[in-house]
XYZ file of C-alpha atoms in Angstrom:
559
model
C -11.138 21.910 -60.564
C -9.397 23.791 -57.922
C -5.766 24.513 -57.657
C -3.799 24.914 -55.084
C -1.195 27.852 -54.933
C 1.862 26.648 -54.114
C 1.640 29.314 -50.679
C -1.747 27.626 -50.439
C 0.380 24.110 -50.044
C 3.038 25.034 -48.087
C 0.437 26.128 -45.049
C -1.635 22.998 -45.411
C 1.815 20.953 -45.071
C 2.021 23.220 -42.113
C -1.322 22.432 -40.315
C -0.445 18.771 -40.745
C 2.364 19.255 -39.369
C 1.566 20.849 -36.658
C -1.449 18.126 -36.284
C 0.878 15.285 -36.157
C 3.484 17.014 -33.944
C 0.321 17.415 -31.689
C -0.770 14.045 -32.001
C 3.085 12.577 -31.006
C 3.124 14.912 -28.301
C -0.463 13.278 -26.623
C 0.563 10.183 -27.624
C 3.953 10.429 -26.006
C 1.839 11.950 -22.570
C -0.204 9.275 -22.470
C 3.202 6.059 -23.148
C 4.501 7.938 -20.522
C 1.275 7.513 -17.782
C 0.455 4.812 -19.542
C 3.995 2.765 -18.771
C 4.762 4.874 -15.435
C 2.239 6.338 -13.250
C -0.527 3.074 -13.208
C 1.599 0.845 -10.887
C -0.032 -0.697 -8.127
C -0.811 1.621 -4.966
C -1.047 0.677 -1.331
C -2.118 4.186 -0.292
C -5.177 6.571 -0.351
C -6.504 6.485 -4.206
C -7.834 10.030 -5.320
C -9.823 10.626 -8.082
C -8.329 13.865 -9.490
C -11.035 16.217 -10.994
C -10.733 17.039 -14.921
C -9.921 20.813 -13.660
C -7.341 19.908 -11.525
C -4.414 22.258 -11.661
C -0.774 21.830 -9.955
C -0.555 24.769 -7.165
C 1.808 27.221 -8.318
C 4.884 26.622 -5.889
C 6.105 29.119 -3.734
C 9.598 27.751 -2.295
C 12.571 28.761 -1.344
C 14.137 25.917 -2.760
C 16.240 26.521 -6.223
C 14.995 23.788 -9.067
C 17.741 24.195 -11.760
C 15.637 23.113 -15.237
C 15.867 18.976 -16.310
C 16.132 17.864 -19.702
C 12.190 17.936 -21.524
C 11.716 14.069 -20.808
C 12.835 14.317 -17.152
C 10.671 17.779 -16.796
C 7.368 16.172 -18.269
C 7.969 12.901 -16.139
C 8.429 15.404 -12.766
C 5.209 17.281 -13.894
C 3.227 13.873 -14.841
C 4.365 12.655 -11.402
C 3.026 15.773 -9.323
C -0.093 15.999 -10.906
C -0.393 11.736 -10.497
C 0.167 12.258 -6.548
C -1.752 15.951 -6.527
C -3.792 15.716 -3.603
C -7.458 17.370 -3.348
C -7.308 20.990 -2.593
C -8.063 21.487 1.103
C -9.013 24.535 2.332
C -7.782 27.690 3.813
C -7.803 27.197 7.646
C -9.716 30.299 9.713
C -8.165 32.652 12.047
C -8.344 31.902 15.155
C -8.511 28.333 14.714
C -11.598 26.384 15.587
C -11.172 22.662 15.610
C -15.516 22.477 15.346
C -15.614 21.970 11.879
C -12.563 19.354 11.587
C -12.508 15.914 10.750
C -13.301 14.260 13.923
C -12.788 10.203 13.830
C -14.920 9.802 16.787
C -18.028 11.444 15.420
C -17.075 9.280 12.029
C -18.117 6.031 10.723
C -17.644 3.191 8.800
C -20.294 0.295 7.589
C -19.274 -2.713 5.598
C -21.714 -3.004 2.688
C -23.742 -6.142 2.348
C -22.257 -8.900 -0.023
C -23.325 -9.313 -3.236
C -27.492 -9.991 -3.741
C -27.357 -10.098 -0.316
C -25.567 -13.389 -0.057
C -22.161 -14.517 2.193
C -18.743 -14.018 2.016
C -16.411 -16.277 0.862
C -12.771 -16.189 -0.370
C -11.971 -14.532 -3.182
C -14.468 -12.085 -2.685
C -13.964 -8.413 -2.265
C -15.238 -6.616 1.078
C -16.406 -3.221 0.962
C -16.902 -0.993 3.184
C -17.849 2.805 3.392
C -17.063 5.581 5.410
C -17.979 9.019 6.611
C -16.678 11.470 7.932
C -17.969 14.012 10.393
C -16.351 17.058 12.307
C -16.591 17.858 15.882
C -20.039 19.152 15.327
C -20.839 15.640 14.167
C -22.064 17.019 10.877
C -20.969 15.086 7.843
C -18.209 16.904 5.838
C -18.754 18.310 2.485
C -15.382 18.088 1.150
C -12.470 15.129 1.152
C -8.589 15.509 1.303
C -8.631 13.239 4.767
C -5.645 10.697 4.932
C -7.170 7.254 5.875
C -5.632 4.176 6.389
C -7.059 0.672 6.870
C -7.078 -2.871 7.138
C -8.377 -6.364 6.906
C -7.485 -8.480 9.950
C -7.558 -11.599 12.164
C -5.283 -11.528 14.748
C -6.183 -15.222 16.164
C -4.998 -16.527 12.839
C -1.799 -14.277 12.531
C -4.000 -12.819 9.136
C -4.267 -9.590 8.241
C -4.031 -7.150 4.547
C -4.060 -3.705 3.790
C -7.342 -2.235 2.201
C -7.684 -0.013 -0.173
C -9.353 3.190 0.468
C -10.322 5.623 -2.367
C -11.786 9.759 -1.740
C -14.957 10.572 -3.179
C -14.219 13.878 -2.659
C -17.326 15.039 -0.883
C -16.671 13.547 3.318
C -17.103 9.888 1.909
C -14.949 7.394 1.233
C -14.551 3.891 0.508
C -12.239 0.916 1.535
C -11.945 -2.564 -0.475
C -9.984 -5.619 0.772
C -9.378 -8.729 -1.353
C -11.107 -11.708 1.142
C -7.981 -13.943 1.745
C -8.524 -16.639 4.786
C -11.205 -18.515 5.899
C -12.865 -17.349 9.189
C -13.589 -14.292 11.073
C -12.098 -10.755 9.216
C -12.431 -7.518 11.294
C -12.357 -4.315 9.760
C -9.813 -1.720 10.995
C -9.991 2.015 9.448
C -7.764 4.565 11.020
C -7.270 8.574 10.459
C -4.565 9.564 10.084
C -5.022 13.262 9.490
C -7.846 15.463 9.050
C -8.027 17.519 5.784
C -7.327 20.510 8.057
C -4.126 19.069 8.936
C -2.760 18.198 5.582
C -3.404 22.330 4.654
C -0.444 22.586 7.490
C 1.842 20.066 6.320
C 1.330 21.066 2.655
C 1.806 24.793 3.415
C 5.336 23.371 5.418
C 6.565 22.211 2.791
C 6.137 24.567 0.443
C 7.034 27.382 2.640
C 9.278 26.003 5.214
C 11.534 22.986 3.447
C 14.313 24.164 5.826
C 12.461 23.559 9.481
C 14.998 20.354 10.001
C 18.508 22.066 9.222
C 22.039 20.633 9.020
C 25.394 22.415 9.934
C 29.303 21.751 8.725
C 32.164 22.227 10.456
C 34.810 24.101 9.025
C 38.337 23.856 9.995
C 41.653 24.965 9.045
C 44.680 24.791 11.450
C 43.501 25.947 14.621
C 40.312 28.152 13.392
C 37.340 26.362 12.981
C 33.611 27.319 12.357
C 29.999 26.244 12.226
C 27.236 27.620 9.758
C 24.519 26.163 8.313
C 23.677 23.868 5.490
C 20.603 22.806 3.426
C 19.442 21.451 0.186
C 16.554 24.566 0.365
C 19.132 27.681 2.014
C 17.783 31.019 2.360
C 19.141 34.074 0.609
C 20.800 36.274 2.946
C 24.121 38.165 2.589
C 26.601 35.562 3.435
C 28.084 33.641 0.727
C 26.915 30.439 0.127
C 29.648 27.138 -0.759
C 28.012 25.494 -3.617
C 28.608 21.657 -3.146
C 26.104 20.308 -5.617
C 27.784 16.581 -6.816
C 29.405 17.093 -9.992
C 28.484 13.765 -11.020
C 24.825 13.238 -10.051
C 23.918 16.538 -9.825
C 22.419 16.693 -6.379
C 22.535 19.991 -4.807
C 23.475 21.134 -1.281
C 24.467 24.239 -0.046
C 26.398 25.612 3.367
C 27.122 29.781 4.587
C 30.477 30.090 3.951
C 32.360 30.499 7.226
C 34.238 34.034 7.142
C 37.252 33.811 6.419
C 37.740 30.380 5.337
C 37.681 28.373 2.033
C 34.905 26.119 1.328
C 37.204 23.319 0.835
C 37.531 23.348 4.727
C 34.525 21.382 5.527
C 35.320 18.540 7.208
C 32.041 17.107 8.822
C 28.067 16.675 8.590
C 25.794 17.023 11.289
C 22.163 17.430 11.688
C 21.650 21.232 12.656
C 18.263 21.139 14.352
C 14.295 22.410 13.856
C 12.010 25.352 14.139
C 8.804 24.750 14.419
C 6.532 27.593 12.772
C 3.383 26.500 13.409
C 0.751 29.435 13.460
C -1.958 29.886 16.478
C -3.359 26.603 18.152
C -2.552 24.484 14.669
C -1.155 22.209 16.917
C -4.263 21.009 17.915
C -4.429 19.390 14.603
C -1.996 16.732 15.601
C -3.194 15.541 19.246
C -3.090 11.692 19.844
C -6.195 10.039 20.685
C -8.029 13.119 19.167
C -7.392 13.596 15.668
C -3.405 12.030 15.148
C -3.926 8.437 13.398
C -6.811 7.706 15.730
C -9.555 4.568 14.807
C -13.003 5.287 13.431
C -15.736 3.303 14.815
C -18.074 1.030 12.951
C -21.886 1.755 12.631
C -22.634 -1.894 12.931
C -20.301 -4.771 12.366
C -17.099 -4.633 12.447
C -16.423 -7.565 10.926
C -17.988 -10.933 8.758
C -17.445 -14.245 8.631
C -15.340 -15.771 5.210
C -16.138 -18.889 3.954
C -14.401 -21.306 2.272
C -14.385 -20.608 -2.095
C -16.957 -21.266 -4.048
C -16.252 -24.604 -6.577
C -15.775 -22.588 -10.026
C -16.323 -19.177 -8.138
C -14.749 -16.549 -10.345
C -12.264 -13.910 -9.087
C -14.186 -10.905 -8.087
C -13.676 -7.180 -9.412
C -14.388 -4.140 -7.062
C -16.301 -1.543 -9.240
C -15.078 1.235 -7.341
C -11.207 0.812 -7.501
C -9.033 -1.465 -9.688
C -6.965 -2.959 -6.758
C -4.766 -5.515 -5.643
C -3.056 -6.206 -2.445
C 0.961 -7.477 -2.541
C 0.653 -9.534 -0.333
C -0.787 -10.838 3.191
C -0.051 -12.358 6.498
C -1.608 -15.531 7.276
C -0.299 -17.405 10.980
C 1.856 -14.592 10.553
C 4.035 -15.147 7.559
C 3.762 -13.229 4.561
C 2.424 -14.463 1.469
C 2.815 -12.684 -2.255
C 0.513 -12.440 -4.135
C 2.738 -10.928 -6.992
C 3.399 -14.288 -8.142
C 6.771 -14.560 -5.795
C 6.892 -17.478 -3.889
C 8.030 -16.338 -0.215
C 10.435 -18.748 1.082
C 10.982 -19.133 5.122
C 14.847 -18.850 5.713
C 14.845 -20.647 9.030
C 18.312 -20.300 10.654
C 21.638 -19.773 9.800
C 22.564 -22.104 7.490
C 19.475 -21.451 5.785
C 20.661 -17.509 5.327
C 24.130 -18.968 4.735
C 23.678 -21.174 1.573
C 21.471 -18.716 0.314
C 24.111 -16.311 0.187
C 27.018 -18.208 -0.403
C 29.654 -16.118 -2.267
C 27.428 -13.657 -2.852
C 28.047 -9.493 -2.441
C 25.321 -7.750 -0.826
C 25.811 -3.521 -0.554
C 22.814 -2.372 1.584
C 22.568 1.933 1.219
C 20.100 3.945 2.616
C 18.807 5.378 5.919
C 18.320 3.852 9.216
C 15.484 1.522 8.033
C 18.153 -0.326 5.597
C 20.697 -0.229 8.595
C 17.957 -2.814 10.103
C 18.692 -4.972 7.123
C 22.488 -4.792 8.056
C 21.727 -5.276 11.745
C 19.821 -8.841 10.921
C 22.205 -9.864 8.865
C 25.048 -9.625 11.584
C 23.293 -10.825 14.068
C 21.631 -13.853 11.942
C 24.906 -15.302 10.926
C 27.392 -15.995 13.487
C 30.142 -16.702 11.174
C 29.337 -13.320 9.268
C 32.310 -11.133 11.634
C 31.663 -7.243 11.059
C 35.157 -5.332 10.607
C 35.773 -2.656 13.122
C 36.220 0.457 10.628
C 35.656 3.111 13.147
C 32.776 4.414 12.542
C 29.624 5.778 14.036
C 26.756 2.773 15.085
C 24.205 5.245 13.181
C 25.897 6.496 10.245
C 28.371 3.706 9.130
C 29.826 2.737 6.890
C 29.634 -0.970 8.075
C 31.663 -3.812 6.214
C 30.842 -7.642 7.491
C 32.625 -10.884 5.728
C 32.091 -14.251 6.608
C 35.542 -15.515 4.904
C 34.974 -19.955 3.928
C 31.398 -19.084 2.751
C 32.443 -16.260 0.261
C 29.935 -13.522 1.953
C 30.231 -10.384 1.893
C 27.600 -7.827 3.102
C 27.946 -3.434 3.037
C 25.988 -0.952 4.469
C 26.492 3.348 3.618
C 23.902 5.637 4.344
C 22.829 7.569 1.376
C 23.560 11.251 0.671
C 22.373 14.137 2.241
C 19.804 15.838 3.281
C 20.861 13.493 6.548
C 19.703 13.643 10.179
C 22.361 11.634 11.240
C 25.574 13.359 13.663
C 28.769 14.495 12.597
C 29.435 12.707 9.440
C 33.124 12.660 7.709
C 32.655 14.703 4.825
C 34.430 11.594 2.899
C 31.671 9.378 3.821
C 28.936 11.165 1.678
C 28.091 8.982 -0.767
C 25.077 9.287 -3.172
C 23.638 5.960 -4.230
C 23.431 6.993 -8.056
C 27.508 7.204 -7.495
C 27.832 4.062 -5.364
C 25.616 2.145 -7.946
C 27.973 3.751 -10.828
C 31.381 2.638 -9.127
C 30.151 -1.079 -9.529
C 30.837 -3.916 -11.331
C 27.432 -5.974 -10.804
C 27.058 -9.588 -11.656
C 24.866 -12.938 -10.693
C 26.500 -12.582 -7.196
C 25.483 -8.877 -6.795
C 23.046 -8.105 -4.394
C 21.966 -4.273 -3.898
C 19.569 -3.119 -2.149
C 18.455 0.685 -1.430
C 15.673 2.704 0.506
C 15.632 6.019 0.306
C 12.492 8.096 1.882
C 12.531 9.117 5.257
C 14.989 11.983 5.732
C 13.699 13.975 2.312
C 9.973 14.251 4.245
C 10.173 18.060 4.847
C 11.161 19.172 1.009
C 8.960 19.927 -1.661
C 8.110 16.841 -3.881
C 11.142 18.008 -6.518
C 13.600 17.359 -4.446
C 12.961 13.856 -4.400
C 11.575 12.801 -8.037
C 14.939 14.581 -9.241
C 16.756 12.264 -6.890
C 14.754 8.836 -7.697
C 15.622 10.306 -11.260
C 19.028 10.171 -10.984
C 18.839 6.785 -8.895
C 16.997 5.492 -11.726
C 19.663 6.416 -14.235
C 22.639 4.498 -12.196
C 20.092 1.605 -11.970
C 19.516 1.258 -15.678
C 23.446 1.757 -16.125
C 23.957 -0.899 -13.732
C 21.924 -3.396 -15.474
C 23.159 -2.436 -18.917
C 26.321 -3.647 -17.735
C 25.736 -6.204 -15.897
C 22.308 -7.403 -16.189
C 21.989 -10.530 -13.775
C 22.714 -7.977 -11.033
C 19.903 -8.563 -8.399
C 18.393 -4.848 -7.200
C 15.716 -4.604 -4.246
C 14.251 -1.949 -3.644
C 12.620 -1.021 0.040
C 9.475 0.968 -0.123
C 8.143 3.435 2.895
C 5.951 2.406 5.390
C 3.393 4.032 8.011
C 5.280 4.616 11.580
C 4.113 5.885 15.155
C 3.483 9.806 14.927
C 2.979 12.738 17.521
C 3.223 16.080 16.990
C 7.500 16.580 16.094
C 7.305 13.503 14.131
C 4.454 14.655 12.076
C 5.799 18.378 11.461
C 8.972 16.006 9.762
C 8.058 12.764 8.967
C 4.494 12.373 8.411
C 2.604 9.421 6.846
C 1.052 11.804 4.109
C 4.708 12.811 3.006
C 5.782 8.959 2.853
C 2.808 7.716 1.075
C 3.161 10.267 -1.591
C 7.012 9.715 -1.972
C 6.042 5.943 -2.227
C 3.954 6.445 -5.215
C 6.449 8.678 -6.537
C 8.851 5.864 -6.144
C 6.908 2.815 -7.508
C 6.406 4.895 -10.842
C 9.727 5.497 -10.918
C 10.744 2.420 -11.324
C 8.137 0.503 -12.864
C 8.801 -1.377 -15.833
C 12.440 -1.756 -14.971
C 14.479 -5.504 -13.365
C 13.537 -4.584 -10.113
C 12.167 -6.160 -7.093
C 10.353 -4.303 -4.250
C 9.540 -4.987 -0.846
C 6.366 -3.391 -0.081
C 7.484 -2.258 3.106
C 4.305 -0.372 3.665
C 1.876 -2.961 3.415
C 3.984 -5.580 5.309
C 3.825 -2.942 7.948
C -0.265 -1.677 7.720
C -0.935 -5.378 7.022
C 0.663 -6.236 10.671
C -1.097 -6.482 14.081
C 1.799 -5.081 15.574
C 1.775 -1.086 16.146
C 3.092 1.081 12.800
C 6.673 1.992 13.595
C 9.357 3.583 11.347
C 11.554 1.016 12.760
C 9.584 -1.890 12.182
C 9.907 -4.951 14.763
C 11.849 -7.858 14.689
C 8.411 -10.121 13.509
C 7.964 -7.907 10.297
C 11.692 -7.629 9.677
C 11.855 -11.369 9.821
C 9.228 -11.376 6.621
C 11.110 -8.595 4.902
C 14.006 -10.435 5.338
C 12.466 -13.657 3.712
C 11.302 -11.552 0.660
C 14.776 -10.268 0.083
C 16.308 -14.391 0.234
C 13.307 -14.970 -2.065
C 14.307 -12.522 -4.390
C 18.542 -13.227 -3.982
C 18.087 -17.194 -4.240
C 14.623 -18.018 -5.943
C 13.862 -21.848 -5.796
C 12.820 -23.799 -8.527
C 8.633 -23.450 -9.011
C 8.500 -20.290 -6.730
């Protein structure tokens, strides 16, 4: 019989420990994927290698250290969104041996056993892609787009498209109408050009910057002001919120206290693009540009099959949030989309109801329908700026009240009152809620140019307000507005690209997964459309965004 010294026991108790402290650690990795990062996407699917590694981030930008559950969520999320490595672009710059969508392809793949298609099937359809050689590439990291679409019938639904990672790719759509469905697949950058943006970000978060005006009695000054500010040897005013945390940063003028800052403005942009990059992003070239079927384009959907079951895509888990069909949108989440027809329609749905709209320009749309919707909705005259706000409308014997702010800096919006910043995490914190609470946010569009941080730590603290919010008041109705794909060219890529908005999206449906939310998938109502991406969507698609958010405010019985 052996015995066991009691040294012996103590480092066995160790080891098991450590094993179980191990264990809980995996465990807890894989609750938090599990429960955050497998929502439903609407953008290009990559299937990350096992040896994938986060690029270590050079940036100028200053990440102060989160508590251990926010830190693992932040490095969960970047390696969730962690797009294929591209590679190093040569010097001089040869456009030859980049992704080229004219010497590209796609071929929809024959139904199954060689049979038709009928609804409720799955359509799939691969593609390659060839440079200007029109040699097929080796390697993926492309950003495609595409979609499923009938514009006779006002029909159309955003595919799926996932990397293989070696120049092929494929694109499933969920067969929703009867009749003719053309196939639409569209690059929107070459790999090459995503090694640019990617290297922007990382290196250049600052190339949109903002300024503050400084006064005090007759002195004033200008200097400039970022979330990502360079080192030099001016001071810096520190005026990260003291309640949410969020930094931002102006020179301090000489001379003057940092208390004197009395407006926000957007500063301006240097573009640092290196030798004939631009000819990455040239329209009709290689900028969000239509690939060309080898074959077909499209097939013909027949009715379903009596007893036909749903059909699985063995290549991606995927399902669309909706569609357009005579072109009104139709959940599929299990909402039932209601058409608010008029006024009075609007009206009684909102009927002493509180609606605070905060956000950027594409929430300002919201505000914009709403006031021009409902004539007896009269918007009070409180001085301020048609692009910044804040707006304040009331429509006095029906009890309605509707608010729009736009949300904290960074901002590209002109010569802001300082007293008008407003963070949403604070705006969320400073209310009451209730059954006859409506809020509804967006934030995406101005945080394109900063490295992925900057804007997980601000969903993060979003997040926080929200679950506050709902602890509190729980019957509080929150809608959340997701990105969507918009018209590029060169400027509006170097700032606002599609490959920075579909990344923040995922970032943002992980976010909040799990939690009494509702979104509007602004980017497949938009991708879905026949009408031409913009980041101001038109008044057709804004009519059906609208309709989702009445859904959501005033559900009717059995939908």
């Amino acid at each position: 019989m052996k015995i066991f010294s009691f040294k012996g026991i103590f480092y066995l108790l160790l080891l098991v420990a450590f094993l179980l402290y191990a264990l809980h650690r995996t465990d807890l990795q894989l609750h938090i994927w599990d429960t955050l990062f497998q929502p439903k996407l609407s953008s290009t699917i990559i299937y990350l290698k096992d040896t994938t590694e986060l690029p270590k981030v050079r940036s100028i930008c200053n990440f102060p250290p989160l508590s251990p559950k926010d830190a693992l969520e932040e490095r969960l999320l970047l390696e969730y969104v962690a797009w294929p490595e591209t590679s190093e672009l040569p010097s001089p710059l040869s456009l030859e041996l980049t992704s080229h969508p004219a010497h590209s392809s796609f071929t929809i793949l024959p139904a199954r056993r060689g049979g038709q298609w009928h609804v409720g099937d799955q359509l799939k359809v691969s593609i390659v892609i060839s440079d200007f050689k029109g040699q097929p590439k080796k390697f993926g990291g492309d950003l495609l787009l595409a979609r499923l679409h009938n514009l006779t019938l006002g029909a159309g639904v955003a595919g799926q498209v996932v990397d293989h990672l070696n120049g092929s790719y494929s694109a499933v759509f969920p067969l929703l109408w009867e009749g003719e469905a053309q196939v639409e697949v569209t690059l929107v950058h070459p790999s090459e050009a995503i090694t640019v943006l990617n290297r922007l970000n990382r290196e250049q978060p600052d190339r949109i910057f903002f300024s503050s005006l400084f006064r005090s009695g007759s002195r004033s000054q200008t200097t400039i002001c970022n979330i990502c500010l360079r080192q030099t040897n001016q001071p810096i005013c520190d005026f990260t919120d003291p309640r949410t945390g969020d930094p931002w940063f102006c020179y301090k003028p000489k001379n003057m206290s940092c208390d004197a800052r009395i407006t926000h403005s957007r500063g301006g942009y240097k573009q640092n693009l290196k030798a004939k990059e631009d000819k990455l992003f040239q329209g009709r070239v290689n900028l969000k540009v239509g690939i060309p079927a080898s074959g077909p384009a499209g097939v013909t959907v027949l009715p379903k099959k009596e007893g036909q079951p749903e059909v699985k895509s063995s290549i991606v888990n995927f399902q669309a949030s909706g569609y357009y069909y005579q072109g009104l949108w139709r959940a599929l989440d299990g909402t039932k989309v209601h058409q608010f027809t008029g006024a009075s329609a609007i009206t009684q749905c909102l009927k002493g109801k509180v609606v605070h709209l905060y956000g950027d320009s594409t929430i300002r749309q919201w505000f914009e329908f709403l006031n021009a919707s409902l004539p007896d909705l009269k918007e009070f005259n409180l001085g301020s700026s048609r692009q910044n706000g804040p707006f304040m409308a009331l429509d006095y014997e029906n009890k309605i009240m509707v608010t729009f702010r736009c949300h904290g800096p960074p901002l590209r919006f002109g010569d802001v009152p300082i007293g008008e910043f407003r963070y949403i995490a604070n705006e969320l914190d400073d209310l009451i809620g209730g059954p006859n609470t409506v809020v509804v946010f967006g934030i995406w569009s101005h945080l394109g140019t900063f490295p992925l941080e900057v804007y997980i730590r601000r969903l993060q603290r979003i997040r926080s307000a929200v679950v506050r919010l709902l602890d509190r008041a729980p019957q509080t109705v929150i809608i959340i507005r997701t990105a969507n794909p918009k018209a590029l060219w060169l400027y509006e890529t170097i700032t606002n690209s599609d490959w920075f908005s579909v990344r923040r999206d995922m970032v943002l449906r992980a976010i909040f997964k799990g939690l009494n939310v509702h979104l509007i998938d602004a980017w497949e109502m938009v991708l879905a459309h026949h009408l031409p991406n913009s980041l101001h969507p038109q008044p057709p698609i804004i009519k059906n965004m609208m309709d989702v958010l009445f859904s959501y405010t005033c559900p009717q019985k059995g939908g």
